[in-house]
mmCIF file of C-alpha atoms in Angstrom:
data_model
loop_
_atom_site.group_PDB
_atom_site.id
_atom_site.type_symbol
_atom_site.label_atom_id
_atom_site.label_comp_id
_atom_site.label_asym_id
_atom_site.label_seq_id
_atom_site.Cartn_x
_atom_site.Cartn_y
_atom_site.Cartn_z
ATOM 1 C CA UNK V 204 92.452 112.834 88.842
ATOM 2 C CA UNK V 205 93.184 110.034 86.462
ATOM 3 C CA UNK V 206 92.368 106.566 86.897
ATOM 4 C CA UNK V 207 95.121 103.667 85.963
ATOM 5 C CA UNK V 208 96.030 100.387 87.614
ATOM 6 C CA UNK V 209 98.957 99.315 89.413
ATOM 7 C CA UNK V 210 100.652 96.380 87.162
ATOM 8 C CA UNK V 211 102.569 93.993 88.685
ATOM 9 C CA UNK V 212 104.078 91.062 87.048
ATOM 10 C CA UNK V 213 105.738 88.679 89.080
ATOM 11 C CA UNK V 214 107.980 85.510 89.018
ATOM 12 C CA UNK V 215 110.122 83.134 90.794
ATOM 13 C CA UNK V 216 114.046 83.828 90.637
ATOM 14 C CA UNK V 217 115.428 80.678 92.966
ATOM 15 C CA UNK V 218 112.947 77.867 92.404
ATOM 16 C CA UNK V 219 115.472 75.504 94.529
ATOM 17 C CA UNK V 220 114.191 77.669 97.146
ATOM 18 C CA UNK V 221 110.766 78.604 96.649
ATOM 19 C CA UNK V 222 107.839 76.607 95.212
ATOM 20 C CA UNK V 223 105.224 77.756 93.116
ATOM 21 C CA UNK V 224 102.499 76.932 95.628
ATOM 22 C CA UNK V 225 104.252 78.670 99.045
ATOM 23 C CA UNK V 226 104.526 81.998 97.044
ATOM 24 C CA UNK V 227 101.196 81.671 95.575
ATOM 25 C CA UNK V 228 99.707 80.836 98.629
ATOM 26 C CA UNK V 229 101.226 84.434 100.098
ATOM 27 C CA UNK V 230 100.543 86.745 97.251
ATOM 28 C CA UNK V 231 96.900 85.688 97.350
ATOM 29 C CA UNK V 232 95.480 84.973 100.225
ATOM 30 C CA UNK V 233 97.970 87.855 102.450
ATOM 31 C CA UNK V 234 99.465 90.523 99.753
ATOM 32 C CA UNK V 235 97.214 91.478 97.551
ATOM 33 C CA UNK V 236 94.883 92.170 100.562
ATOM 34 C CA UNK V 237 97.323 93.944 102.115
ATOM 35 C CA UNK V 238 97.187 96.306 98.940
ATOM 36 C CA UNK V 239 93.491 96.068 98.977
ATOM 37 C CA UNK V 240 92.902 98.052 102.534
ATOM 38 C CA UNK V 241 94.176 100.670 101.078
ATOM 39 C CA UNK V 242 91.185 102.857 99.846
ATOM 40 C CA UNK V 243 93.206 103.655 96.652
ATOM 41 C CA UNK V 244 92.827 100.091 95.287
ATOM 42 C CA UNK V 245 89.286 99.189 95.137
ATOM 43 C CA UNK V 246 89.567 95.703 93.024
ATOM 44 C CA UNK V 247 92.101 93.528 92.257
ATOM 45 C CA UNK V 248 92.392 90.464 89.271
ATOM 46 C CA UNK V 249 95.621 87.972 89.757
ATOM 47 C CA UNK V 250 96.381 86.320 86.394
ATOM 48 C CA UNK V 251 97.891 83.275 85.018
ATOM 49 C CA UNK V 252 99.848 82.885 82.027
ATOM 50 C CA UNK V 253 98.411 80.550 79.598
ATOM 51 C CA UNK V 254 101.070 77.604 78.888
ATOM 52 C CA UNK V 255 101.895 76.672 76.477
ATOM 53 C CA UNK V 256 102.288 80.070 75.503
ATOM 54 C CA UNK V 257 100.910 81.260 71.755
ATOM 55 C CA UNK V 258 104.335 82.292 69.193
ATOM 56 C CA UNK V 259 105.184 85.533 69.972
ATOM 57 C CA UNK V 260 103.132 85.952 72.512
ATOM 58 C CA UNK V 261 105.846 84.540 75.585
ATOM 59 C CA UNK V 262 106.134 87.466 78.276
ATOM 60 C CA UNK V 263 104.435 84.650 80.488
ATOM 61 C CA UNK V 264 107.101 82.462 80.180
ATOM 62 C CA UNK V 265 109.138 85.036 81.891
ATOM 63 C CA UNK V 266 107.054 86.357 84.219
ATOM 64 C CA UNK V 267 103.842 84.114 84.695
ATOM 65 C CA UNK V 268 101.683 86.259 87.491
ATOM 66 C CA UNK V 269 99.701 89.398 86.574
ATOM 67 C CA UNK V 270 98.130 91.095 88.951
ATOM 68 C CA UNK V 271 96.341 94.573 88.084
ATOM 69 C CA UNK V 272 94.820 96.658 90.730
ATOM 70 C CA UNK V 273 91.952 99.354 89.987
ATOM 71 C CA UNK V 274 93.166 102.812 90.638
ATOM 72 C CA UNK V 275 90.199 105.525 90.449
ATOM 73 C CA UNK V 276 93.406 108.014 90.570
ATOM 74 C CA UNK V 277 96.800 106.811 89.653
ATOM 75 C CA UNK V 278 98.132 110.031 91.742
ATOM 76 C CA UNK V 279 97.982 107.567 95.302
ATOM 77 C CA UNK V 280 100.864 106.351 94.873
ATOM 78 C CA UNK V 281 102.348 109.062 95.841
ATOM 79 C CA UNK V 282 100.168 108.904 99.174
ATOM 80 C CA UNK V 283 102.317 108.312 102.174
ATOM 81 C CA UNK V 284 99.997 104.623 102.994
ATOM 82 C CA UNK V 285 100.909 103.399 99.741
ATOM 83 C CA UNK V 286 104.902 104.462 100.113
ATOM 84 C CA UNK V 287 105.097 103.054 103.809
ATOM 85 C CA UNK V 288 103.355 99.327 101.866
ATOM 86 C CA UNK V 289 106.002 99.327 99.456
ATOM 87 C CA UNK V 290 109.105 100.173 101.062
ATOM 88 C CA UNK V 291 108.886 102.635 104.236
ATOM 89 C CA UNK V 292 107.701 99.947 106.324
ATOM 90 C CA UNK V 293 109.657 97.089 106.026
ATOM 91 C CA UNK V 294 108.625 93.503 105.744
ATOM 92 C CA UNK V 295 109.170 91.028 108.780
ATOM 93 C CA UNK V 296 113.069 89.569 107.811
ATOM 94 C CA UNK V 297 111.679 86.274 108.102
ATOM 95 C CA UNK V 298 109.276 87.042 105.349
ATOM 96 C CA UNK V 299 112.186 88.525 103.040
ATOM 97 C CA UNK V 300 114.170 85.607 103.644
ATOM 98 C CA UNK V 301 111.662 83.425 102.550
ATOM 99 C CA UNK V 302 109.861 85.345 99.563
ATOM 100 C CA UNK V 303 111.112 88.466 98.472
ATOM 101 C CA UNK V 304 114.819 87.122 97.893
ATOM 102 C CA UNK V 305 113.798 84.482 95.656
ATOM 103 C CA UNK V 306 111.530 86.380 93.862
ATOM 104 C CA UNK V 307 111.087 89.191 91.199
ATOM 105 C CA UNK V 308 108.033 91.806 91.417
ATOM 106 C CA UNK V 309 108.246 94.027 87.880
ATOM 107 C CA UNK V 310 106.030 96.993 89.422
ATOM 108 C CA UNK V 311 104.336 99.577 87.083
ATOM 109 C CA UNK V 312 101.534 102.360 87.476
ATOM 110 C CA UNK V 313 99.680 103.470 84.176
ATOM 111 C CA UNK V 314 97.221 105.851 83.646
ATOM 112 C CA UNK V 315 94.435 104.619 81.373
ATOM 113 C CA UNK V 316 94.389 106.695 78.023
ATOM 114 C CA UNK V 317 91.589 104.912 75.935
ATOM 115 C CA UNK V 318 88.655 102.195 76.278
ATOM 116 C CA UNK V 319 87.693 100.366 73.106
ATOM 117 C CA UNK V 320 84.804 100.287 72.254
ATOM 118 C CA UNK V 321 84.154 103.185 74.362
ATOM 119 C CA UNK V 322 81.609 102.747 77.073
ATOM 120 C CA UNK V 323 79.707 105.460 76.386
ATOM 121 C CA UNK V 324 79.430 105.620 72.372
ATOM 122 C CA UNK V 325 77.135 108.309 72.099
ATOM 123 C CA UNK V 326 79.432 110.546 73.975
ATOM 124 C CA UNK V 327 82.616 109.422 73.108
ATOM 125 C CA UNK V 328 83.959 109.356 69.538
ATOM 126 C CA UNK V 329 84.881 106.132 67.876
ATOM 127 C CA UNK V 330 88.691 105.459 67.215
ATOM 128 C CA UNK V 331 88.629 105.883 63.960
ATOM 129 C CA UNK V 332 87.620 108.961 64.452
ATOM 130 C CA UNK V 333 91.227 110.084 65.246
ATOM 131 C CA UNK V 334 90.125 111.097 68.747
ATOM 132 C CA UNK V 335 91.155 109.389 71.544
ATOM 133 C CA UNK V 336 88.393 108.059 73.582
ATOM 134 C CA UNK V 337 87.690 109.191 76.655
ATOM 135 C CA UNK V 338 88.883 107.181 80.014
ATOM 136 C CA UNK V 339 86.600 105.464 82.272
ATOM 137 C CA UNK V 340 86.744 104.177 85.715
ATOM 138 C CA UNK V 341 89.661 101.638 86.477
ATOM 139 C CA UNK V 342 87.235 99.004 88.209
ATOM 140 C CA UNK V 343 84.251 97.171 87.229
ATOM 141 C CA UNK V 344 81.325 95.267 89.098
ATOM 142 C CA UNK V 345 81.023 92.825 86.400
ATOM 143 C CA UNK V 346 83.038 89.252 85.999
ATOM 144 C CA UNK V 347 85.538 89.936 83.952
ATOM 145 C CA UNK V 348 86.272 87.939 80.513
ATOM 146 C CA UNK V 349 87.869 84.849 81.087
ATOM 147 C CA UNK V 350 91.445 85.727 78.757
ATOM 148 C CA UNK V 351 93.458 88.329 78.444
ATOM 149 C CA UNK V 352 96.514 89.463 76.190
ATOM 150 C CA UNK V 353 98.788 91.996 78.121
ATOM 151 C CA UNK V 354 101.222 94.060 75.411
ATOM 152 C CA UNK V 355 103.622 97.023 75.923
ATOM 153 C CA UNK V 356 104.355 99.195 73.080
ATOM 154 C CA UNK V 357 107.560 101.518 72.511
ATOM 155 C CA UNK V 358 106.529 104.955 71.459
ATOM 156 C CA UNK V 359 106.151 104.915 67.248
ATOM 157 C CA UNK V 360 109.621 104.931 66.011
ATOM 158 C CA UNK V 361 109.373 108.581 64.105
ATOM 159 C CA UNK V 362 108.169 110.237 67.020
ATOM 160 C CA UNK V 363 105.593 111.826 65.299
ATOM 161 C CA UNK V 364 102.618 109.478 65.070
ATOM 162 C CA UNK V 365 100.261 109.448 68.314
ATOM 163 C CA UNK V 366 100.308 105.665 69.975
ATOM 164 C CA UNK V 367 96.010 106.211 70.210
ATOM 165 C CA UNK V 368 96.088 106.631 66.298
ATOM 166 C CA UNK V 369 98.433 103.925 65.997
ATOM 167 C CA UNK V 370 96.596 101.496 68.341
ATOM 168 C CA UNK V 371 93.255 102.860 66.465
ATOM 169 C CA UNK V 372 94.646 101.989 62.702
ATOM 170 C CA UNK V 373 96.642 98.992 63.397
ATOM 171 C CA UNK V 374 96.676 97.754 66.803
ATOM 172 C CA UNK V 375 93.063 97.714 67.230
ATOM 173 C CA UNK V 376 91.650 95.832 63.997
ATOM 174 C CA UNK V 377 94.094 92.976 64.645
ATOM 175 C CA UNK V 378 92.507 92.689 68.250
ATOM 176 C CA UNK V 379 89.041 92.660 66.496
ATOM 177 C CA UNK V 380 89.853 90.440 63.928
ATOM 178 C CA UNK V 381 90.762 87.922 66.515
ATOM 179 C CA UNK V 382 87.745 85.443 67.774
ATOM 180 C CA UNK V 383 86.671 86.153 70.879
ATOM 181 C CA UNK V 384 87.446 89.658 71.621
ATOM 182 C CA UNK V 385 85.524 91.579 74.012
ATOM 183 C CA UNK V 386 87.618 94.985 74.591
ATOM 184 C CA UNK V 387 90.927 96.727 74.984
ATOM 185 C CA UNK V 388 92.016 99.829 76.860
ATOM 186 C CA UNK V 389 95.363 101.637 76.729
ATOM 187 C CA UNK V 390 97.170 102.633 79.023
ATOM 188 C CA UNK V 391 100.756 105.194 79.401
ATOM 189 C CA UNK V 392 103.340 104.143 82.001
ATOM 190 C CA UNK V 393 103.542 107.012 84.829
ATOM 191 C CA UNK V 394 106.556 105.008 87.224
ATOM 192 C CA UNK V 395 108.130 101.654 86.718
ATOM 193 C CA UNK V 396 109.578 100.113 89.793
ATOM 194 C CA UNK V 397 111.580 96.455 89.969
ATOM 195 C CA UNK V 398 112.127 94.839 92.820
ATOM 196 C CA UNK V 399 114.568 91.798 91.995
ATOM 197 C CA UNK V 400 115.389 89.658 95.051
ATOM 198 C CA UNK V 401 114.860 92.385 97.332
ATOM 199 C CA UNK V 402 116.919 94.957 95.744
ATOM 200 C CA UNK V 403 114.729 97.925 94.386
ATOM 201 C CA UNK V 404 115.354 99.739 91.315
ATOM 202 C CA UNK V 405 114.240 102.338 88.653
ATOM 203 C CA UNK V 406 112.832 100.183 85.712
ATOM 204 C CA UNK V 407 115.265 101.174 82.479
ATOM 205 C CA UNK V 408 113.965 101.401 78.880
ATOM 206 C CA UNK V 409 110.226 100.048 80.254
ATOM 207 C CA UNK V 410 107.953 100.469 77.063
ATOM 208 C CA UNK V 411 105.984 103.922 77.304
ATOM 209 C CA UNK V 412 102.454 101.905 76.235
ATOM 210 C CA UNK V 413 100.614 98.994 77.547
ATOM 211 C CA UNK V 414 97.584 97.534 75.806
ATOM 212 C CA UNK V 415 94.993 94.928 77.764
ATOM 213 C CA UNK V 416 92.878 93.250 75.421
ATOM 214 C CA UNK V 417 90.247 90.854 77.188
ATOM 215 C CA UNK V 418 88.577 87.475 75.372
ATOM 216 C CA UNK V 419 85.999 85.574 76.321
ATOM 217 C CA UNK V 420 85.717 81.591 75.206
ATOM 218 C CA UNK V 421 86.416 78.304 75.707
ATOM 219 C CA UNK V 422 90.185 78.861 74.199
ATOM 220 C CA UNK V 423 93.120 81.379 74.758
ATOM 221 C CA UNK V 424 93.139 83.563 71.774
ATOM 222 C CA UNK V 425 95.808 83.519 69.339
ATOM 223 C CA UNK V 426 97.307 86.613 67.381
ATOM 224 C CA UNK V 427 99.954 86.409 65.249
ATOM 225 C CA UNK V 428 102.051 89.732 64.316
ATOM 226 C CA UNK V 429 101.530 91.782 67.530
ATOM 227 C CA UNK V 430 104.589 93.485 67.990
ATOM 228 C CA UNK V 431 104.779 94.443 71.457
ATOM 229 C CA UNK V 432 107.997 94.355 73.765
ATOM 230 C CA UNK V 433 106.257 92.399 76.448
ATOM 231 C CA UNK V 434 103.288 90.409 74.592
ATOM 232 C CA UNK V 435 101.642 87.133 76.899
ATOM 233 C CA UNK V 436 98.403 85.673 77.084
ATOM 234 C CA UNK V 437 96.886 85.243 80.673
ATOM 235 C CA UNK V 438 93.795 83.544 82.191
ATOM 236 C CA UNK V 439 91.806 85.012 84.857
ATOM 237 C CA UNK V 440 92.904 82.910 88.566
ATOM 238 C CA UNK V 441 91.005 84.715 91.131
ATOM 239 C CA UNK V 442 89.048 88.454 90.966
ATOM 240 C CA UNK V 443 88.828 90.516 93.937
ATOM 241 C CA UNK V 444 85.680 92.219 93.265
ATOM 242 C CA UNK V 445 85.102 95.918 94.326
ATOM 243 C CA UNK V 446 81.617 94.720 95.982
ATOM 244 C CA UNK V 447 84.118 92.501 98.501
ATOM 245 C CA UNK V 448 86.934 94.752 98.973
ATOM 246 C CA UNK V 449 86.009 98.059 97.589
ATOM 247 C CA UNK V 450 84.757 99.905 101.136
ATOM 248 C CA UNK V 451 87.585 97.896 102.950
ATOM 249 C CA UNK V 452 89.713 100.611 103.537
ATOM 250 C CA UNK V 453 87.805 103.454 103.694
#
């Protein structure tokens, strides 16, 4: 059993027919709980890209919702309640017509590889160690920091170096370097989904590695040089805390 999240990134396709506040109002006060009576999903945070977004750092400008959802086991989305949510059951057609054709919903499950700095340093070795740390529960009952930078990674080009090392010896001291930072964990794609104006698809050539680094402070943090494939800077909108929603479903 391996915790994860369920990623979703989400934006507006036909803004001539759907305004920012309509399909905000829907994903957050209706879809994410629908998600959230599910007893796989025991939290949910909804992000907002930071505008104007930092150089190289403009995956919100493309897609400016982030929604993660807790996963204690990544393995339920293969449950049969989670398949009939997104797909078996169909939405209402009026509800198609008026969201999920002008809209695009980039949907991804990882399972979480590696918390840094681990939570439980005496038992878990440090990453310079050149052991990966060892993964901890998807949710939290604490407020979560108030920034976060969202990156996906290819696999290292030679195909020999491990992406933990990698994130350890150059990933990681960047993200430490930069005011602010509170912790990272990594995570490895296990299915990418996208669902573009109602029409679902396989997700081609989605980067293997995502990295969510979290800041705390009174600015968005700025990092020049990360070379992810998706790299944007979000700000905490609403949390769905596990003490509210976490018993929901079960």
């Amino acid at each position: 059993m391996a915790p994860g999240i369920l990623w979703v990134s989400s934006r507006i396709v036909n803004k001539d027919k759907l305004d920012v506040d309509k399909f905000c109002d829907w994903y957050e006060n209706t879809h994410i709980q629908e998600v959230l009576i599910l007893p796989g999903f025991p939290s949910a945070l909804r992000y907002e890209a930071v505008t104007p977004a930092p150089k190289g750092m403009q995956y919100g400008n493309e897609a400016p919702w982030l929604t993660t959802y807790a996963m204690p086991d990544v393995d339920y989305r293969l449950s049969q309640a989670f398949k009939d949510l997104s797909g078996g059951k169909p939405p209402s057609a009026e509800l198609i017509e008026a969201i999920y054709k002008h809209t695009r919903f980039d949907t991804r499950f990882y399972e979480e590889r590696g918390v840094y700095p681990p939570t439980s340093p005496a038992a878990t070795p440090s990453p310079t160690s050149g052991s990966s740390p060892t993964p901890s529960s998807s949710s939290s009952s604490s407020s979560p920091p108030k920034f976060l930078i969202a990156a996906t990674f290819h696999a290292p080009k030679d195909g020999t170096t491990d992406f933990s090392r990698h994130f350890s010896t150059t990933l990681l001291p960047q993200l430490e370097k930069t005011k602010g930072f509170v912790r990272a964990k990594t995570y490895e794609v296990a299915t990418a989904l996208v669902l573009d104006c109602w029409n679902w698809a396989a997700a081609e050539g989605v980067p293997g590695w995502l990295v969510m680094a979290e800041f705390e402070g009174g600015e968005a943090p700025v990092l020049e040089g990360l070379e992810g494939a998706e790299v944007g800077v979000y700000r905490v909108g609403r949390i769905y805390s596990e003490e509210e929603w976490g018993g929901v479903g079960k």
